PDB file of C-alpha atoms in Angstrom:
ATOM      1  CA  MET G   1     -15.692  13.637  10.776  1.00 38.00           C
ATOM      2  CA  THR G   2     -15.203  14.059   7.633  1.00 54.00           C
ATOM      3  CA  THR G   3     -16.390  10.748   5.258  1.00 75.00           C
ATOM      4  CA  ARG G   4     -12.908   9.538   2.537  1.00 91.00           C
ATOM      5  CA  LYS G   5     -14.533   8.952  -1.011  1.00 96.00           C
ATOM      6  CA  PRO G   6     -13.734   5.808  -2.279  1.00 98.00           C
ATOM      7  CA  VAL G   7     -10.735   4.432  -3.867  1.00 98.00           C
ATOM      8  CA  HIS G   8     -11.496   2.495  -7.406  1.00 98.00           C
ATOM      9  CA  LEU G   9      -9.649  -0.788  -7.797  1.00 98.00           C
ATOM     10  CA  ALA G  10      -9.634  -1.231 -11.725  1.00 98.00           C
ATOM     11  CA  VAL G  11     -10.857  -5.062 -12.919  1.00 98.00           C
ATOM     12  CA  TYR G  12     -10.886  -7.288 -16.015  1.00 98.00           C
ATOM     13  CA  ASP G  13      -9.865 -10.285 -17.532  1.00 98.00           C
ATOM     14  CA  THR G  14      -6.287 -11.958 -16.925  1.00 97.00           C
ATOM     15  CA  PHE G  15      -5.524  -8.506 -14.293  1.00 98.00           C
ATOM     16  CA  ALA G  16      -2.616  -9.639 -11.647  1.00 97.00           C
ATOM     17  CA  ASP G  17      -4.853 -10.219  -7.975  1.00 95.00           C
ATOM     18  CA  TRP G  18      -1.418 -10.375  -5.889  1.00 95.00           C
ATOM     19  CA  GLU G  19      -0.058  -6.476  -7.182  1.00 97.00           C
ATOM     20  CA  THR G  20      -2.430  -4.200  -5.099  1.00 95.00           C
ATOM     21  CA  GLY G  21      -3.873  -7.515  -2.333  1.00 96.00           C
ATOM     22  CA  HIS G  22      -1.256  -4.734   0.724  1.00 97.00           C
ATOM     23  CA  ALA G  23      -2.609  -1.757  -0.995  1.00 98.00           C
ATOM     24  CA  THR G  24      -6.265  -2.567  -1.159  1.00 97.00           C
ATOM     25  CA  ALA G  25      -6.228  -4.719   2.272  1.00 97.00           C
ATOM     26  CA  HIS G  26      -4.965  -1.429   4.578  1.00 96.00           C
ATOM     27  CA  LEU G  27      -6.119   0.755   2.935  1.00 97.00           C
ATOM     28  CA  ALA G  28     -10.228  -1.202   3.772  1.00 96.00           C
ATOM     29  CA  GLN G  29      -8.192  -0.699   7.199  1.00 94.00           C
ATOM     30  CA  ALA G  30      -7.189   2.309   7.256  1.00 94.00           C
ATOM     31  CA  GLY G  31     -10.882   3.406   6.592  1.00 94.00           C
ATOM     32  CA  PHE G  32     -11.676   3.306   2.829  1.00 97.00           C
ATOM     33  CA  GLU G  33     -14.126   1.406   1.532  1.00 97.00           C
ATOM     34  CA  VAL G  34     -12.470  -0.399  -1.906  1.00 98.00           C
ATOM     35  CA  ARG G  35     -14.806  -0.618  -5.281  1.00 98.00           C
ATOM     36  CA  THR G  36     -14.533  -2.344  -7.894  1.00 98.00           C
ATOM     37  CA  VAL G  37     -14.844  -0.788 -11.554  1.00 98.00           C
ATOM     38  CA  GLY G  38     -14.732  -3.028 -14.603  1.00 98.00           C
ATOM     39  CA  PRO G  39     -14.613  -2.780 -18.287  1.00 98.00           C
ATOM     40  CA  THR G  40     -18.382  -3.750 -17.775  1.00 98.00           C
ATOM     41  CA  ARG G  41     -20.846  -4.929 -14.632  1.00 98.00           C
ATOM     42  CA  GLU G  42     -19.861  -8.421 -15.819  1.00 98.00           C
ATOM     43  CA  PRO G  43     -17.565 -10.018 -14.087  1.00 98.00           C
ATOM     44  CA  VAL G  44     -14.133 -10.740 -15.123  1.00 98.00           C
ATOM     45  CA  THR G  45     -11.399 -13.537 -13.618  1.00 98.00           C
ATOM     46  CA  SER G  46      -8.363 -12.425 -13.092  1.00 97.00           C
ATOM     47  CA  MET G  47      -5.130 -14.309 -13.963  1.00 96.00           C
ATOM     48  CA  GLY G  48      -5.061 -16.648 -10.548  1.00 96.00           C
ATOM     49  CA  GLY G  49      -8.756 -17.705 -11.196  1.00 97.00           C
ATOM     50  CA  LEU G  50     -10.718 -15.538  -8.994  1.00 96.00           C
ATOM     51  CA  ARG G  51     -14.187 -14.550 -10.612  1.00 98.00           C
ATOM     52  CA  VAL G  52     -14.460 -10.427  -9.487  1.00 98.00           C
ATOM     53  CA  LEU G  53     -18.376  -8.810 -10.083  1.00 98.00           C
ATOM     54  CA  PRO G  54     -17.481  -4.645 -10.591  1.00 98.00           C
ATOM     55  CA  ASP G  55     -19.510  -2.982  -8.375  1.00 98.00           C
ATOM     56  CA  LEU G  56     -19.815  -0.281 -11.205  1.00 98.00           C
ATOM     57  CA  ALA G  57     -18.583   0.400 -14.562  1.00 98.00           C
ATOM     58  CA  LEU G  58     -16.092   2.283 -16.206  1.00 98.00           C
ATOM     59  CA  ASP G  59     -18.223   4.545 -17.622  1.00 97.00           C
ATOM     60  CA  GLU G  60     -20.483   4.363 -14.432  1.00 98.00           C
ATOM     61  CA  LEU G  61     -17.356   5.956 -12.763  1.00 98.00           C
ATOM     62  CA  ARG G  62     -16.548   9.821 -12.425  1.00 98.00           C
ATOM     63  CA  PRO G  63     -13.228  11.353 -10.957  1.00 98.00           C
ATOM     64  CA  GLU G  64     -15.341  13.554  -8.552  1.00 97.00           C
ATOM     65  CA  ASP G  65     -16.720   9.792  -6.257  1.00 97.00           C
ATOM     66  CA  SER G  66     -13.480   8.712  -6.109  1.00 98.00           C
ATOM     67  CA  SER G  67      -9.747   8.924  -4.055  1.00 98.00           C
ATOM     68  CA  LEU G  68      -7.641   7.207  -6.299  1.00 98.00           C
ATOM     69  CA  LEU G  69      -7.842   5.243  -9.223  1.00 98.00           C
ATOM     70  CA  ILE G  70      -5.401   2.058  -9.275  1.00 98.00           C
ATOM     71  CA  LEU G  71      -4.521   0.133 -12.429  1.00 98.00           C
ATOM     72  CA  VAL G  72      -3.164  -3.189 -11.847  1.00 98.00           C
ATOM     73  CA  GLY G  73      -1.269  -5.335 -14.810  1.00 98.00           C
ATOM     74  CA  ALA G  74      -2.959  -7.983 -16.629  1.00 98.00           C
ATOM     75  CA  ALA G  75      -1.547  -8.999 -20.118  1.00 96.00           C
ATOM     76  CA  LEU G  76      -4.046  -7.449 -21.644  1.00 97.00           C
ATOM     77  CA  TRP G  77      -3.064  -4.320 -21.635  1.00 97.00           C
ATOM     78  CA  ASP G  78       0.342  -6.486 -24.432  1.00 95.00           C
ATOM     79  CA  THR G  79      -1.707  -7.812 -26.373  1.00 94.00           C
ATOM     80  CA  GLY G  80      -4.193  -5.447 -27.811  1.00 91.00           C
ATOM     81  CA  ASP G  81      -5.547  -2.173 -27.106  1.00 94.00           C
ATOM     82  CA  SER G  82      -8.845  -3.699 -24.952  1.00 97.00           C
ATOM     83  CA  LEU G  83      -8.081  -1.831 -21.551  1.00 98.00           C
ATOM     84  CA  ALA G  84      -6.610   1.339 -23.338  1.00 98.00           C
ATOM     85  CA  PRO G  85     -10.414   2.728 -21.679  1.00 98.00           C
ATOM     86  CA  PHE G  86      -8.811   2.279 -18.397  1.00 98.00           C
ATOM     87  CA  ALA G  87      -5.600   4.515 -19.695  1.00 98.00           C
ATOM     88  CA  ARG G  88      -7.457   7.397 -20.408  1.00 98.00           C
ATOM     89  CA  ALA G  89      -9.993   7.276 -17.772  1.00 98.00           C
ATOM     90  CA  ALA G  90      -5.716   7.902 -15.369  1.00 98.00           C
ATOM     91  CA  ARG G  91      -6.050  10.945 -17.611  1.00 98.00           C
ATOM     92  CA  VAL G  92      -9.721  12.013 -17.089  1.00 98.00           C
ATOM     93  CA  PHE G  93      -9.074  11.263 -13.304  1.00 98.00           C
ATOM     94  CA  LEU G  94      -5.233  13.741 -13.412  1.00 98.00           C
ATOM     95  CA  ASP G  95      -6.641  16.255 -14.832  1.00 98.00           C
ATOM     96  CA  ALA G  96      -8.572  16.630 -12.632  1.00 98.00           C
ATOM     97  CA  GLY G  97      -6.585  16.404 -10.095  1.00 97.00           C
ATOM     98  CA  VAL G  98      -7.463  12.800  -8.325  1.00 98.00           C
ATOM     99  CA  PRO G  99      -4.620  10.676  -7.662  1.00 98.00           C
ATOM    100  CA  VAL G 100      -4.233   7.494  -9.902  1.00 98.00           C
ATOM    101  CA  ALA G 101      -2.035   4.128  -9.409  1.00 98.00           C
ATOM    102  CA  ALA G 102      -0.242   2.285 -11.180  1.00 98.00           C
ATOM    103  CA  ILE G 103       1.739  -1.115 -11.198  1.00 98.00           C
ATOM    104  CA  CYS G 104       3.018  -3.405 -13.815  1.00 98.00           C
ATOM    105  CA  GLY G 105       1.410  -3.269 -17.018  1.00 98.00           C
ATOM    106  CA  ALA G 106      -0.637  -0.893 -16.147  1.00 98.00           C
ATOM    107  CA  THR G 107       2.164   1.786 -16.073  1.00 98.00           C
ATOM    108  CA  ALA G 108       2.791   0.267 -20.302  1.00 98.00           C
ATOM    109  CA  GLY G 109      -1.474   1.586 -21.232  1.00 98.00           C
ATOM    110  CA  LEU G 110       0.136   4.945 -19.061  1.00 98.00           C
ATOM    111  CA  ALA G 111       3.072   5.267 -21.075  1.00 98.00           C
ATOM    112  CA  ARG G 112       0.548   4.820 -24.028  1.00 97.00           C
ATOM    113  CA  GLU G 113      -1.244   7.550 -23.318  1.00 98.00           C
ATOM    114  CA  GLY G 114       0.876  10.013 -22.994  1.00 98.00           C
ATOM    115  CA  LEU G 115       0.827  10.326 -18.935  1.00 98.00           C
ATOM    116  CA  LEU G 116       4.199   9.125 -18.642  1.00 98.00           C
ATOM    117  CA  ASP G 117       6.163  11.783 -21.121  1.00 98.00           C
ATOM    118  CA  ASP G 118       6.837  14.730 -19.365  1.00 97.00           C
ATOM    119  CA  ARG G 119       6.393  13.114 -15.482  1.00 98.00           C
ATOM    120  CA  ALA G 120       8.943  10.879 -13.210  1.00 98.00           C
ATOM    121  CA  HIS G 121       8.009   6.664 -13.228  1.00 98.00           C
ATOM    122  CA  THR G 122       8.960   3.493 -13.195  1.00 98.00           C
ATOM    123  CA  SER G 123       8.259  -0.198 -14.570  1.00 98.00           C
ATOM    124  CA  ALA G 124       9.533  -3.256 -15.057  1.00 96.00           C
ATOM    125  CA  ALA G 125      12.469  -2.192 -16.509  1.00 96.00           C
ATOM    126  CA  PRO G 126      13.380   0.892 -19.002  1.00 97.00           C
ATOM    127  CA  PHE G 127      13.174  -1.307 -22.275  1.00 97.00           C
ATOM    128  CA  TYR G 128       9.664  -2.618 -21.628  1.00 97.00           C
ATOM    129  CA  LEU G 129       8.320   0.990 -22.124  1.00 97.00           C
ATOM    130  CA  ALA G 130      10.365   1.809 -24.668  1.00 97.00           C
ATOM    131  CA  ALA G 131       8.275  -0.775 -26.715  1.00 96.00           C
ATOM    132  CA  THR G 132       5.692   1.630 -26.483  1.00 97.00           C
ATOM    133  CA  GLY G 133       7.068   4.108 -27.835  1.00 96.00           C
ATOM    134  CA  TYR G 134       7.122   6.775 -25.264  1.00 98.00           C
ATOM    135  CA  ALA G 135       8.889  10.376 -25.392  1.00 97.00           C
ATOM    136  CA  GLY G 136       9.528   9.443 -21.316  1.00 97.00           C
ATOM    137  CA  GLY G 137      12.540   7.632 -21.101  1.00 97.00           C
ATOM    138  CA  GLU G 138      13.901  10.043 -19.545  1.00 97.00           C
ATOM    139  CA  ARG G 139      11.510  10.435 -16.953  1.00 98.00           C
ATOM    140  CA  TYR G 140      12.118   6.350 -15.760  1.00 98.00           C
ATOM    141  CA  ALA G 141      13.738   5.480 -12.880  1.00 98.00           C
ATOM    142  CA  ASP G 142      15.188   2.387 -12.083  1.00 96.00           C
ATOM    143  CA  VAL G 143      14.135   2.281  -8.406  1.00 97.00           C
ATOM    144  CA  ASP G 144      10.982  -0.277  -6.494  1.00 96.00           C
ATOM    145  CA  ALA G 145       8.167   2.875  -6.565  1.00 98.00           C
ATOM    146  CA  VAL G 146       8.404   6.082  -7.930  1.00 98.00           C
ATOM    147  CA  THR G 147       5.760   9.348  -7.360  1.00 98.00           C
ATOM    148  CA  ASP G 148       5.536  12.444  -8.745  1.00 97.00           C
ATOM    149  CA  GLY G 149       2.571  14.992  -8.415  1.00 93.00           C
ATOM    150  CA  GLY G 150      -0.505  12.802  -8.063  1.00 96.00           C
ATOM    151  CA  LEU G 151       0.690   9.306  -9.980  1.00 98.00           C
ATOM    152  CA  VAL G 152       2.267   6.269  -8.041  1.00 98.00           C
ATOM    153  CA  THR G 153       4.272   3.682 -10.805  1.00 98.00           C
ATOM    154  CA  ALA G 154       5.976   0.453  -9.730  1.00 98.00           C
ATOM    155  CA  GLY G 155       7.093  -2.964 -11.061  1.00 97.00           C
ATOM    156  CA  PRO G 156       5.250  -6.039 -10.727  1.00 96.00           C
ATOM    157  CA  THR G 157       7.720  -7.163  -8.182  1.00 96.00           C
ATOM    158  CA  GLU G 158       7.049  -4.227  -5.661  1.00 97.00           C
ATOM    159  CA  PRO G 159       3.111  -5.080  -4.763  1.00 97.00           C
ATOM    160  CA  VAL G 160       4.456  -3.164  -1.184  1.00 98.00           C
ATOM    161  CA  ALA G 161       6.397  -0.021  -2.183  1.00 98.00           C
ATOM    162  CA  PHE G 162       3.037   0.253  -4.220  1.00 98.00           C
ATOM    163  CA  ALA G 163       1.231   0.139  -1.554  1.00 98.00           C
ATOM    164  CA  ARG G 164       3.649   2.639   0.394  1.00 98.00           C
ATOM    165  CA  GLU G 165       3.810   5.092  -1.671  1.00 98.00           C
ATOM    166  CA  ILE G 166      -0.925   4.949  -2.089  1.00 98.00           C
ATOM    167  CA  PHE G 167      -0.643   5.469   1.868  1.00 97.00           C
ATOM    168  CA  ARG G 168       2.003   8.710   1.808  1.00 97.00           C
ATOM    169  CA  LEU G 169      -0.091   9.700  -0.820  1.00 97.00           C
ATOM    170  CA  LEU G 170      -3.592   9.706   0.251  1.00 97.00           C
ATOM    171  CA  GLY G 171      -2.468  10.071   4.703  1.00 95.00           C
ATOM    172  CA  ALA G 172      -3.644   7.314   5.365  1.00 95.00           C
ATOM    173  CA  TYR G 173      -1.292   6.888   7.356  1.00 94.00           C
ATOM    174  CA  ASP G 174       1.307   8.720   9.125  1.00 93.00           C
ATOM    175  CA  ASP G 175       4.727   8.711   8.363  1.00 94.00           C
ATOM    176  CA  ARG G 176       6.488   5.711  10.807  1.00 93.00           C
ATOM    177  CA  ALA G 177       3.355   3.333  11.612  1.00 94.00           C
ATOM    178  CA  THR G 178       4.554   3.452   7.001  1.00 96.00           C
ATOM    179  CA  ASP G 179       7.490   3.897   7.425  1.00 95.00           C
ATOM    180  CA  ALA G 180       7.274   0.575  10.651  1.00 95.00           C
ATOM    181  CA  TRP G 181       4.940  -1.322   8.132  1.00 95.00           C
ATOM    182  CA  TYR G 182       7.637  -1.534   4.671  1.00 95.00           C
ATOM    183  CA  ARG G 183      10.152  -2.273   6.891  1.00 95.00           C
ATOM    184  CA  LEU G 184       7.489  -5.138   8.198  1.00 94.00           C
ATOM    185  CA  PHE G 185       5.553  -6.457   5.132  1.00 95.00           C
ATOM    186  CA  HIS G 186       9.054  -6.152   2.930  1.00 94.00           C
ATOM    187  CA  ASP G 187      11.932  -7.210   4.912  1.00 93.00           C
ATOM    188  CA  SER G 188      10.602  -9.151   8.014  1.00 94.00           C
ATOM    189  CA  ASP G 189      11.846  -6.548  10.563  1.00 93.00           C
ATOM    190  CA  PRO G 190      10.437  -8.127  13.647  1.00 89.00           C
ATOM    191  CA  GLN G 191      10.978  -4.518  15.434  1.00 91.00           C
ATOM    192  CA  ALA G 192       8.897  -2.736  13.246  1.00 92.00           C
ATOM    193  CA  TYR G 193       5.299  -4.626  13.919  1.00 89.00           C
ATOM    194  CA  ALA G 194       5.065  -3.318  17.543  1.00 88.00           C
ATOM    195  CA  GLU G 195       6.923  -0.532  16.123  1.00 89.00           C
ATOM    196  CA  LEU G 196       3.402  -0.549  13.873  1.00 90.00           C
ATOM    197  CA  GLU G 197       0.845  -1.006  16.713  1.00 88.00           C
ATOM    198  CA  GLU G 198       2.239   1.441  19.191  1.00 88.00           C
ATOM    199  CA  ALA G 199       2.482   3.703  15.356  1.00 86.00           C
ATOM    200  CA  LEU G 200      -1.224   2.723  15.306  1.00 85.00           C
ATOM    201  CA  ALA G 201      -2.207   3.062  18.738  1.00 80.00           C
ATOM    202  CA  ARG G 202      -1.541   7.078  18.731  1.00 74.00           C
TER     203      ARG G 202
END
């Protein structure tokens, strides 16, 4: 039996706690361990006021120990460079062939790091990323979420599509289950519930 490596969720003050709930909850149900990574091991507080004690500090994180690094949005992405080390970690992951998923403000952090210059991507809006001064504007796609190689990006209003792309990238569920899951949680399609249950039972 192959043991899956953990998925690492970056957490830092002001992180948008609702943006990765779909992804992390269902990855855990699919058998992935989800571990939190903070700037240090000191507690952080989410935008919603949740206090989280990270499992490990960023300087302890190694790509070879991970299935995926998830970078979530936060007010801090747009108010200085305190989260730049997480964008640099994303570069290390991608260079090592380990995937990264970024949503909302984290996409701006990746843009500043130059990681979106040569990859198809999306975010909140083209002008939001343009304000970073990055060189990847021609690769911007106005869609719910984008996967290019090992990088997933999504805007702040698309946590369900973000999760869908992560499931596909990691093979958490087969295509039929992933499609039914998306229609259930994104479209509130009642038929999708039965299809999802059937797909997961196979």
